[in-house]
Amino acid sequence: MAYMSMGEAHRRITEYLNRFSDAVSSQDGASFKSLFALSSNSPYLLSLADALNLFQDANRLIKQSDNYSQFADILVPLFRSFQNYRQNNLLEAYNAFEKTANAFIQEFRNWESAWALDALYVIVYDIRVLAEKADKELASSGKSPEKLKGAGSVLMKVFGTLAGKGSKRVGALYVTCQLFKIYFKLGTVHLCRSVIRSIETARIFDFEEFPKRDKVTYMYYTGRLEVFNENFSAADYKLSYALKYCNPQSTANIRMILKHLIPVKLSIGILPKSSLLEKYNLLEYINIVQALRRGDLRLLRRALQDHEDRFLRSGVYLVLEKLELQVYQRLVKKIYIIQKQKDPIRAHQVKLEVIVKALKWLEIDMDVDEVECIMAILIFKNLMKGYFAHKSKVVVLSKQDPFPKFNGKPVNS
Amino acid sequence: MANEGSNTETLAPPEPHMFENRHVDAGQHHPTSYAPSTTGSEAASWTVHGSTGNGIYSNPTYQYDQHPQPPAKSIQDGYNVSSIAGNSSNLGTANVTQDYNAYASYPSSSNPYGYGSMGYSGYHNNYQQQPNHTYSQPVGAYQNTGAPYQPISSFQNTGSYAGSASYSSTYYNPADYQTPGGYQNSGGYGNQATAWNNGSYSSNPYTSYTPDSSVSYSSGAATTSMQYQQQYKQWADYYNQTEVSCAPGTENLSVQSSSALGCPIPAVTSGYATPNSQPPQSYPPFWRQDSSSSAIPSFQPAAVNSGDHDSYWKHGPQSSQIQQTNPIQPNYQSPLDLKSSYDTFQDQQKTVSSQGTNLYLPPPPPLPMPLPSQQVNLSPVQSAQSPEAKRVSKLQIPTNPRIASNLTFGQPKAEKDSSSTGSAPKPVYIAVSLPKPTEKVSSNDAANSILKPGMFPKSLRGYVEKALARCKDDKQMAACQAVMKEMITKATADGTLNTRNWDMEPLFPMPDADVVNKDSSLSSAQDSLLPKYKKSPRRSKSRWEPMPEEKPVDNPMLITNDTVKYSSWVPNAKDRKGLMENKESKEDGLRNTKFSPLLQRMSNKALQRPFKKQRLTDASIVSENGDASSDSDKEQSLTAYYSAAMAFSDTPEERKRRENRSKRFDLQGHRTENNHSRKKHAGPGNLYNRRASALVLSKSFEDGASKAVEDIDWDALTVKGTCQEIEKRYLRLTSAPDPATVRPEEVLEKALVMVQNSQKNYLYKCDQLKSIRQDLTVQRIRNQLTVKVYETHARLTLEFGDLPEYNQCQSQLKTLYAEGIEGSDMEFAAYNLLCVIMHSNNNRDLVSSMASLSREAKKDEAVKHALAVRAAVTSGNYIAFFRLYKAAPNLNTCLMDLYVEKMRYKAVNCMCRSYRPTLPVSYISQVLGFSSGVINGASDERDTDALEECSEWLKAHGGSIITDNNGDTQLDTKVCSISILHTATLVSASTLCMPEPEDAVAHGDANLAVNDFLARAPL
């Protein structure tokens, strides 16, 4: 940083203040929001921060003029936040910024129109990012990271100011999405429930009126929630919606959506092309899809084991694990097909020992009882039609459509 | 803890035991007593009642019966008494509490005072049953815990109540009253106690009643025997006057008639009168009942309680009345025996009375009409207090000044004047023993009017108090009052009232007491007492408490203060007890602790609304009643008193203050509420000497209402325990811990070992462990010992299947392990997994707990097992599940146990769908873990049993079991002989069902089912 004179610093600060008050008085949302974009690292704000560090008495400047002093609650902590951010005191920066945010919310409430919505977005975003950084700092110094949680409650407040009627309502979804990000990160997803309810039950405001990007994000997160709940059809709908409207340019986002959508689709019997998996670098699914195609239980288990951490983190592990049944089904189906080729009349009777043997080939060590149990479950879950004769240890398959297709319906569980 | 100790002691003597037993099982005693008196149908109802909490009623009846046959039964009573009285005052308390449990089905009973009432407003019925059985012993600790557990459930009581009402009438033997001899023995006392309990209990529900019983009781008890009679009479008169219908009761004749139930004894009246202090609404209904049962419906629209309660109300009051009556009488004649117990009672009284008085002071809208009934009530309150006052003055002089200096609210006037009387210790609180002739009341009023705060300078008041302080007995007092009245009248007449320097005024010579009307003796003492009560709260500040005096925004607020005061009284109680018995103080403390929160709650709930909103209506009702009873003298005096109170509350300062307060209240809104609730927990802290830091904190906390609790410097407050006892009951802290009752780490270690080696049952161990945990927490000890304690407890809970408790341990362990403290974290990781899998049924939790497993963790045997179980559960693989079940390490089996039923059901469901045409039961039995053995073959008995069990289970779940053609002649449908019988087609899944669990409990937690609990864990 080049040397900056005192006068220069003073000039920059007053310029910032002027911009601030001008933006407010002209209700210029675009230029207003740039004044808060702390984490954007814009050179303008960085130099302002330098100026602030040099010129220690900025608060006096704020209080000098009525134009600024009415926003002192916002500006004073904001300046402090700038300074600390510049000096990498992230914790302090966050604390100050939270104050700014609270003051801003107060002010925002008083503004009739939603002209400052963009600035609010910036604040909402920044507070989350700052909180994450502050938490990192806290964690590295051995303290408990709790700022993100704090940011969450600030955002809840913001949501409260937006969730009512009127033009500000449009912003509610953005805040919701930021809240999702926080809650998913914190693992306190249950806190989303109230927000979701208020979004989905609001009749006065059509969901489609929200900005598209927010809708996509929202659908992505709620879709993920549905995956957790194993509510596959809803998850399918939401994630597909997100995929459909997601900006095709943002492959990272598409990949994130697919990460969750693929397991959902798999569990309702729809397998992706491997080209798709390759395109979006979702190679962890390749073996799983393979296993499903082949009825290769060993492959499935291995794939699950290999990527266990990843699947657990994204929360799809359990969904994938349930694909085992489909693999069994595939296996039995294969046996059935082979038997049919040999002896079409008796093909519908599959002996248990055959299946056990097949599994043994796959190096899966299961005894007769266990396989019998699996067969019972397959029949029970309607993956196979037929019955099991315990006495003779035979699976008797229905002659008609013994292996029903999913048709987009999840396995009945 | 003292609690435990005392309890055990009480238990030790066989007789007390019996006593307890009786309570618990009402059925035992009653049969003898009530069978004869009641008709068959009634008897039946009795038994039913007995089993449930209703035992209360039965007990009273029982005792009633006894009265008629004083000689024989008195013995029994005697031992009751002995247990109570004999075991020193402490025991007395303990017993009382127990009685409560037993008698009052209300769990709250243990805290006769606060609890019952609270329970009513909030928890109502639930308590009744639980507390009786389970908690009777642990009195202190359990009740608290118990309360939260029990959602409002059972209203069964109502029915029983009705029944009880009828009993009372039947049972009442007029003879009792006339044969005083029977009462004189300690048995009488016992009766009292019980009665008291009953009374309080019954009254509690009504909130208003509680005070009654206690007051009346106390009045009787406190005064010496000579006075009893007088009082008694007075009450009777009183009663008659107030309530015409009741009159017969005094004569005992009415007793037998159902309508009169409550009324027969004058004591009852007193009891009723007292209630005035509390929400008047409840009151009126009571009266009405007396006169005619039909009046009941009019009951309490405004009352806190819902419709259910109403029904309760109707019956309840009657029964309670009866009970009250009995207790009091015995007192009169055998006051001495009872003394020790009195103290405990007195405590209660104090609370009650303080509350009552408080209520009066603040009444916001001055009512033009004096409420006759209320006034009537006042007198009892006062009388009750007076004994108290006496004691205080004698024994606790040291404490008084403190109290006095603190006084803000009670005597605003005094404070305002910076005169010498000022805020300095007020000698005034005269202890007057009160004979209570009817006129007394009026005298009281007179005294009050003399002292009327609004009208006279404070110095005058001080003067009067001084003068009264000299009086040695009520006669003198009355005389003094008369003299003073004259003086004041004169002064008023010549205009010197306000100019004269009363502080300097020489006291007039002691008038000859005989000259003066005895009756007018009552007292300024009470007046002064009231303020005292108020003052005491200051001392009692607890850390979390807002300072009461500053807060009293409102009536409800005042009430809370009162509670606080109550707790503050405890120290007094201790002192007193010092004279009486050592232990009691502790016990008291315990009770108080519980108490105050209860009271507060009660006050919040019950008083707030009723008092404010319903006041007018109530008043009108009351006044009606009052008219009926009208004794014009009394009324006038009462009016005077009342108006005095009004004036008091209406002084400009007071008004201003109130304004401020209400402003604050507005601002704080929620805040205050919060404080309140917090206070509930904090109340008892008063017992202990607080460290200065805590005091400061509490102040600052209050000042900055927005300051969060976490701003408190916990380090400064961390307790270092000094208690050396290894065994300690768990009692939920409601205030800052007292180092003297907290065990230091070394002792805790011993305690842990003791628990681990203990042969006692789960409940005991759980209780001990909880107290250990509490001590650890309080001292902020977080080390391996902590982990060990939690692990021990967690294992114990698992063995017992107590999941809620387990979850507490588990979550603590999680954070402890996360802090890097060593322990068997793998083992518990496995438990955690199992717990999540099987019981929370939340995929997100499951995934996150799986994700949190480290690589090493996954290699651990237990964790591996848990993961395998998880896989089996998620895939529905019952074969794997039951194999794992049999091979489970550690206590994994215990957790799996809890899931076995579900798994079996799922499995059978699945089998029914998949298998055709039949499936042998033997196979099912083997596969679902009923039998361990081979499928075919063995005629092993175990396997036969298992088969039988299995088929029973299948049948219970709706499976249809048939016997196939291979059946031999041997075949018995009941015994499935393995080799031959292939069976059991469970025809269609649709018939399957989960049977209603037989031990289902209304509140959903079978662990809390009273009977079950007792059966499993007789302490």
PDB file of N, CA and C in Angstrom, chain A residues 189-190 228-230 308-309 312 315 317-318 321-322 367 369-370 372-374 376-377 379-380 387-390, chain B residues 843-844 846-847 850-851 855 858 870 874-880 883 909-910 913-916 919-920 923 926:
ATOM      1  N   VAL A 189     -30.473 -28.328  11.016  1.00  0.00           N
ATOM      2  CA  VAL A 189     -31.408 -28.158   9.916  1.00  0.00           C
ATOM      3  C   VAL A 189     -32.847 -28.017  10.397  1.00  0.00           C
ATOM      4  N   HIS A 190     -33.099 -28.569  11.547  1.00  0.00           N
ATOM      5  CA  HIS A 190     -34.478 -28.493  12.016  1.00  0.00           C
ATOM      6  C   HIS A 190     -34.941 -27.051  12.194  1.00  0.00           C
ATOM      7  N   PHE A 228     -33.199 -36.354   3.159  1.00  0.00           N
ATOM      8  CA  PHE A 228     -33.011 -36.813   4.539  1.00  0.00           C
ATOM      9  C   PHE A 228     -34.230 -37.564   5.030  1.00  0.00           C
ATOM     10  N   ASN A 229     -35.360 -37.019   4.674  1.00  0.00           N
ATOM     11  CA  ASN A 229     -36.589 -37.624   5.165  1.00  0.00           C
ATOM     12  C   ASN A 229     -37.008 -38.828   4.331  1.00  0.00           C
ATOM     13  N   GLU A 230     -36.195 -39.147   3.345  1.00  0.00           N
ATOM     14  CA  GLU A 230     -36.505 -40.251   2.444  1.00  0.00           C
ATOM     15  C   GLU A 230     -37.856 -40.069   1.783  1.00  0.00           C
ATOM     16  N   GLU A 308     -17.490 -43.654   1.492  1.00  0.00           N
ATOM     17  CA  GLU A 308     -18.368 -43.537   2.649  1.00  0.00           C
ATOM     18  C   GLU A 308     -18.373 -42.121   3.229  1.00  0.00           C
ATOM     19  N   ASP A 309     -17.190 -41.587   3.405  1.00  0.00           N
ATOM     20  CA  ASP A 309     -17.107 -40.254   4.014  1.00  0.00           C
ATOM     21  C   ASP A 309     -17.875 -39.229   3.196  1.00  0.00           C
ATOM     22  N   LEU A 312     -21.529 -39.809   3.370  1.00  0.00           N
ATOM     23  CA  LEU A 312     -22.067 -39.438   4.680  1.00  0.00           C
ATOM     24  C   LEU A 312     -22.163 -37.927   4.815  1.00  0.00           C
ATOM     25  N   GLY A 315     -24.909 -36.675   2.999  1.00  0.00           N
ATOM     26  CA  GLY A 315     -26.159 -37.167   3.569  1.00  0.00           C
ATOM     27  C   GLY A 315     -26.921 -38.131   2.698  1.00  0.00           C
ATOM     28  N   TYR A 317     -25.801 -41.256   2.097  1.00  0.00           N
ATOM     29  CA  TYR A 317     -25.303 -42.613   2.337  1.00  0.00           C
ATOM     30  C   TYR A 317     -26.431 -43.609   2.538  1.00  0.00           C
ATOM     31  N   LEU A 318     -27.351 -43.222   3.376  1.00  0.00           N
ATOM     32  CA  LEU A 318     -28.428 -44.160   3.688  1.00  0.00           C
ATOM     33  C   LEU A 318     -29.266 -44.458   2.459  1.00  0.00           C
ATOM     34  N   GLU A 321     -27.375 -46.839   0.406  1.00  0.00           N
ATOM     35  CA  GLU A 321     -27.313 -48.154   1.022  1.00  0.00           C
ATOM     36  C   GLU A 321     -28.574 -48.953   0.736  1.00  0.00           C
ATOM     37  N   LYS A 322     -29.642 -48.236   0.641  1.00  0.00           N
ATOM     38  CA  LYS A 322     -30.900 -48.938   0.394  1.00  0.00           C
ATOM     39  C   LYS A 322     -30.981 -49.498  -1.014  1.00  0.00           C
ATOM     40  N   ASP A 367     -25.636 -66.896   4.836  1.00  0.00           N
ATOM     41  CA  ASP A 367     -26.178 -68.246   4.901  1.00  0.00           C
ATOM     42  C   ASP A 367     -27.622 -68.263   4.427  1.00  0.00           C
ATOM     43  N   ASP A 369     -30.462 -68.798   5.799  1.00  0.00           N
ATOM     44  CA  ASP A 369     -31.479 -68.039   6.536  1.00  0.00           C
ATOM     45  C   ASP A 369     -31.479 -66.572   6.132  1.00  0.00           C
ATOM     46  N   GLU A 370     -30.294 -66.065   6.039  1.00  0.00           N
ATOM     47  CA  GLU A 370     -30.218 -64.636   5.746  1.00  0.00           C
ATOM     48  C   GLU A 370     -30.729 -64.336   4.339  1.00  0.00           C
ATOM     49  N   GLU A 372     -32.793 -66.081   2.752  1.00  0.00           N
ATOM     50  CA  GLU A 372     -34.243 -66.279   2.793  1.00  0.00           C
ATOM     51  C   GLU A 372     -34.920 -65.003   3.286  1.00  0.00           C
ATOM     52  N   CYS A 373     -34.286 -64.438   4.285  1.00  0.00           N
ATOM     53  CA  CYS A 373     -34.822 -63.190   4.830  1.00  0.00           C
ATOM     54  C   CYS A 373     -34.828 -62.093   3.772  1.00  0.00           C
ATOM     55  N   ILE A 374     -33.730 -62.023   3.031  1.00  0.00           N
ATOM     56  CA  ILE A 374     -33.666 -60.996   1.994  1.00  0.00           C
ATOM     57  C   ILE A 374     -34.763 -61.212   0.963  1.00  0.00           C
ATOM     58  N   ALA A 376     -37.563 -62.633   1.423  1.00  0.00           N
ATOM     59  CA  ALA A 376     -38.830 -62.244   2.026  1.00  0.00           C
ATOM     60  C   ALA A 376     -38.997 -60.726   1.969  1.00  0.00           C
ATOM     61  N   ILE A 377     -37.912 -60.057   2.214  1.00  0.00           N
ATOM     62  CA  ILE A 377     -38.006 -58.599   2.188  1.00  0.00           C
ATOM     63  C   ILE A 377     -38.285 -58.105   0.766  1.00  0.00           C
ATOM     64  N   ILE A 379     -39.881 -59.581  -1.512  1.00  0.00           N
ATOM     65  CA  ILE A 379     -41.296 -59.788  -1.820  1.00  0.00           C
ATOM     66  C   ILE A 379     -42.152 -58.787  -1.043  1.00  0.00           C
ATOM     67  N   PHE A 380     -41.762 -58.628   0.180  1.00  0.00           N
ATOM     68  CA  PHE A 380     -42.526 -57.715   1.036  1.00  0.00           C
ATOM     69  C   PHE A 380     -42.519 -56.300   0.474  1.00  0.00           C
ATOM     70  N   TYR A 387     -44.062 -65.593  -3.968  1.00  0.00           N
ATOM     71  CA  TYR A 387     -44.017 -65.936  -2.552  1.00  0.00           C
ATOM     72  C   TYR A 387     -42.848 -66.855  -2.286  1.00  0.00           C
ATOM     73  N   PHE A 388     -42.625 -67.046  -1.025  1.00  0.00           N
ATOM     74  CA  PHE A 388     -41.543 -67.919  -0.638  1.00  0.00           C
ATOM     75  C   PHE A 388     -42.111 -69.132   0.076  1.00  0.00           C
ATOM     76  N   ALA A 389     -41.691 -70.277  -0.403  1.00  0.00           N
ATOM     77  CA  ALA A 389     -42.144 -71.499   0.272  1.00  0.00           C
ATOM     78  C   ALA A 389     -41.048 -71.945   1.227  1.00  0.00           C
ATOM     79  N   HIS A 390     -41.378 -71.859   2.463  1.00  0.00           N
ATOM     80  CA  HIS A 390     -40.350 -72.110   3.456  1.00  0.00           C
ATOM     81  C   HIS A 390     -39.926 -73.577   3.472  1.00  0.00           C
TER      82      HIS A 390
ATOM     83  N   ASN B 843     -32.977 -39.741  10.328  1.00  0.00           N
ATOM     84  CA  ASN B 843     -31.870 -40.063   9.436  1.00  0.00           C
ATOM     85  C   ASN B 843     -30.751 -39.058   9.525  1.00  0.00           C
ATOM     86  N   ARG B 844     -31.145 -37.830   9.733  1.00  0.00           N
ATOM     87  CA  ARG B 844     -30.116 -36.800   9.745  1.00  0.00           C
ATOM     88  C   ARG B 844     -29.170 -37.010  10.926  1.00  0.00           C
ATOM     89  N   LEU B 846     -28.688 -39.751  12.405  1.00  0.00           N
ATOM     90  CA  LEU B 846     -27.959 -40.981  12.177  1.00  0.00           C
ATOM     91  C   LEU B 846     -26.756 -40.710  11.299  1.00  0.00           C
ATOM     92  N   VAL B 847     -27.016 -40.032  10.201  1.00  0.00           N
ATOM     93  CA  VAL B 847     -25.917 -39.750   9.286  1.00  0.00           C
ATOM     94  C   VAL B 847     -24.847 -38.929   9.971  1.00  0.00           C
ATOM     95  N   MET B 850     -22.942 -41.022  12.335  1.00  0.00           N
ATOM     96  CA  MET B 850     -22.058 -41.929  11.606  1.00  0.00           C
ATOM     97  C   MET B 850     -20.861 -41.171  11.052  1.00  0.00           C
ATOM     98  N   ALA B 851     -21.153 -40.002  10.550  1.00  0.00           N
ATOM     99  CA  ALA B 851     -20.073 -39.228   9.952  1.00  0.00           C
ATOM    100  C   ALA B 851     -19.059 -38.794  11.002  1.00  0.00           C
ATOM    101  N   ARG B 855     -11.976 -43.073  12.153  1.00  0.00           N
ATOM    102  CA  ARG B 855     -11.590 -44.326  11.522  1.00  0.00           C
ATOM    103  C   ARG B 855     -11.323 -45.398  12.580  1.00  0.00           C
ATOM    104  N   LYS B 858     -14.405 -46.867  13.994  1.00  0.00           N
ATOM    105  CA  LYS B 858     -15.095 -47.869  13.194  1.00  0.00           C
ATOM    106  C   LYS B 858     -14.472 -49.240  13.347  1.00  0.00           C
ATOM    107  N   ARG B 870     -27.245 -51.232  12.827  1.00  0.00           N
ATOM    108  CA  ARG B 870     -27.876 -50.189  12.041  1.00  0.00           C
ATOM    109  C   ARG B 870     -28.225 -50.693  10.647  1.00  0.00           C
ATOM    110  N   THR B 874     -31.907 -50.802   9.109  1.00  0.00           N
ATOM    111  CA  THR B 874     -32.345 -50.030   7.948  1.00  0.00           C
ATOM    112  C   THR B 874     -32.784 -50.946   6.813  1.00  0.00           C
ATOM    113  N   SER B 875     -32.152 -52.086   6.711  1.00  0.00           N
ATOM    114  CA  SER B 875     -32.575 -52.957   5.614  1.00  0.00           C
ATOM    115  C   SER B 875     -33.717 -53.872   6.045  1.00  0.00           C
ATOM    116  N   GLY B 876     -34.019 -53.869   7.289  1.00  0.00           N
ATOM    117  CA  GLY B 876     -35.099 -54.739   7.774  1.00  0.00           C
ATOM    118  C   GLY B 876     -34.669 -56.184   7.884  1.00  0.00           C
ATOM    119  N   ASN B 877     -33.393 -56.391   7.923  1.00  0.00           N
ATOM    120  CA  ASN B 877     -32.885 -57.760   7.965  1.00  0.00           C
ATOM    121  C   ASN B 877     -32.987 -58.324   9.371  1.00  0.00           C
ATOM    122  N   TYR B 878     -34.085 -58.980   9.608  1.00  0.00           N
ATOM    123  CA  TYR B 878     -34.333 -59.429  10.983  1.00  0.00           C
ATOM    124  C   TYR B 878     -33.397 -60.551  11.389  1.00  0.00           C
ATOM    125  N   ILE B 879     -33.021 -61.330  10.406  1.00  0.00           N
ATOM    126  CA  ILE B 879     -32.103 -62.426  10.742  1.00  0.00           C
ATOM    127  C   ILE B 879     -30.825 -61.849  11.333  1.00  0.00           C
ATOM    128  N   ALA B 880     -30.296 -60.891  10.605  1.00  0.00           N
ATOM    129  CA  ALA B 880     -29.054 -60.283  11.062  1.00  0.00           C
ATOM    130  C   ALA B 880     -29.264 -59.606  12.400  1.00  0.00           C
ATOM    131  N   ARG B 883     -29.338 -62.068  15.179  1.00  0.00           N
ATOM    132  CA  ARG B 883     -28.014 -62.645  15.399  1.00  0.00           C
ATOM    133  C   ARG B 883     -27.138 -61.653  16.152  1.00  0.00           C
ATOM    134  N   ASN B 909     -44.536 -59.136   9.999  1.00  0.00           N
ATOM    135  CA  ASN B 909     -45.284 -58.462   8.956  1.00  0.00           C
ATOM    136  C   ASN B 909     -44.740 -58.863   7.588  1.00  0.00           C
ATOM    137  N   CYS B 910     -43.458 -58.814   7.501  1.00  0.00           N
ATOM    138  CA  CYS B 910     -42.804 -59.149   6.245  1.00  0.00           C
ATOM    139  C   CYS B 910     -43.047 -60.615   5.890  1.00  0.00           C
ATOM    140  N   ARG B 913     -46.327 -61.475   4.468  1.00  0.00           N
ATOM    141  CA  ARG B 913     -46.492 -61.110   3.079  1.00  0.00           C
ATOM    142  C   ARG B 913     -45.784 -62.090   2.155  1.00  0.00           C
ATOM    143  N   SER B 914     -44.657 -62.557   2.599  1.00  0.00           N
ATOM    144  CA  SER B 914     -43.791 -63.245   1.664  1.00  0.00           C
ATOM    145  C   SER B 914     -43.952 -64.753   1.661  1.00  0.00           C
ATOM    146  N   TYR B 915     -44.315 -65.315   2.785  1.00  0.00           N
ATOM    147  CA  TYR B 915     -44.308 -66.771   2.853  1.00  0.00           C
ATOM    148  C   TYR B 915     -45.675 -67.339   2.557  1.00  0.00           C
ATOM    149  N   ARG B 916     -45.657 -68.406   1.814  1.00  0.00           N
ATOM    150  CA  ARG B 916     -46.885 -69.146   1.554  1.00  0.00           C
ATOM    151  C   ARG B 916     -46.536 -70.614   1.560  1.00  0.00           C
ATOM    152  N   LEU B 919     -45.737 -71.119   7.705  1.00  0.00           N
ATOM    153  CA  LEU B 919     -44.389 -70.976   8.238  1.00  0.00           C
ATOM    154  C   LEU B 919     -44.403 -71.552   9.643  1.00  0.00           C
ATOM    155  N   PRO B 920     -43.512 -72.415   9.885  1.00  0.00           N
ATOM    156  CA  PRO B 920     -43.544 -73.045  11.211  1.00  0.00           C
ATOM    157  C   PRO B 920     -43.227 -72.060  12.323  1.00  0.00           C
ATOM    158  N   TYR B 923     -39.723 -72.065  13.406  1.00  0.00           N
ATOM    159  CA  TYR B 923     -38.785 -71.250  12.637  1.00  0.00           C
ATOM    160  C   TYR B 923     -38.845 -69.791  13.094  1.00  0.00           C
ATOM    161  N   GLN B 926     -37.242 -69.297  16.319  1.00  0.00           N
ATOM    162  CA  GLN B 926     -35.786 -69.327  16.304  1.00  0.00           C
ATOM    163  C   GLN B 926     -35.224 -68.062  15.679  1.00  0.00           C
TER     164      GLN B 926
END
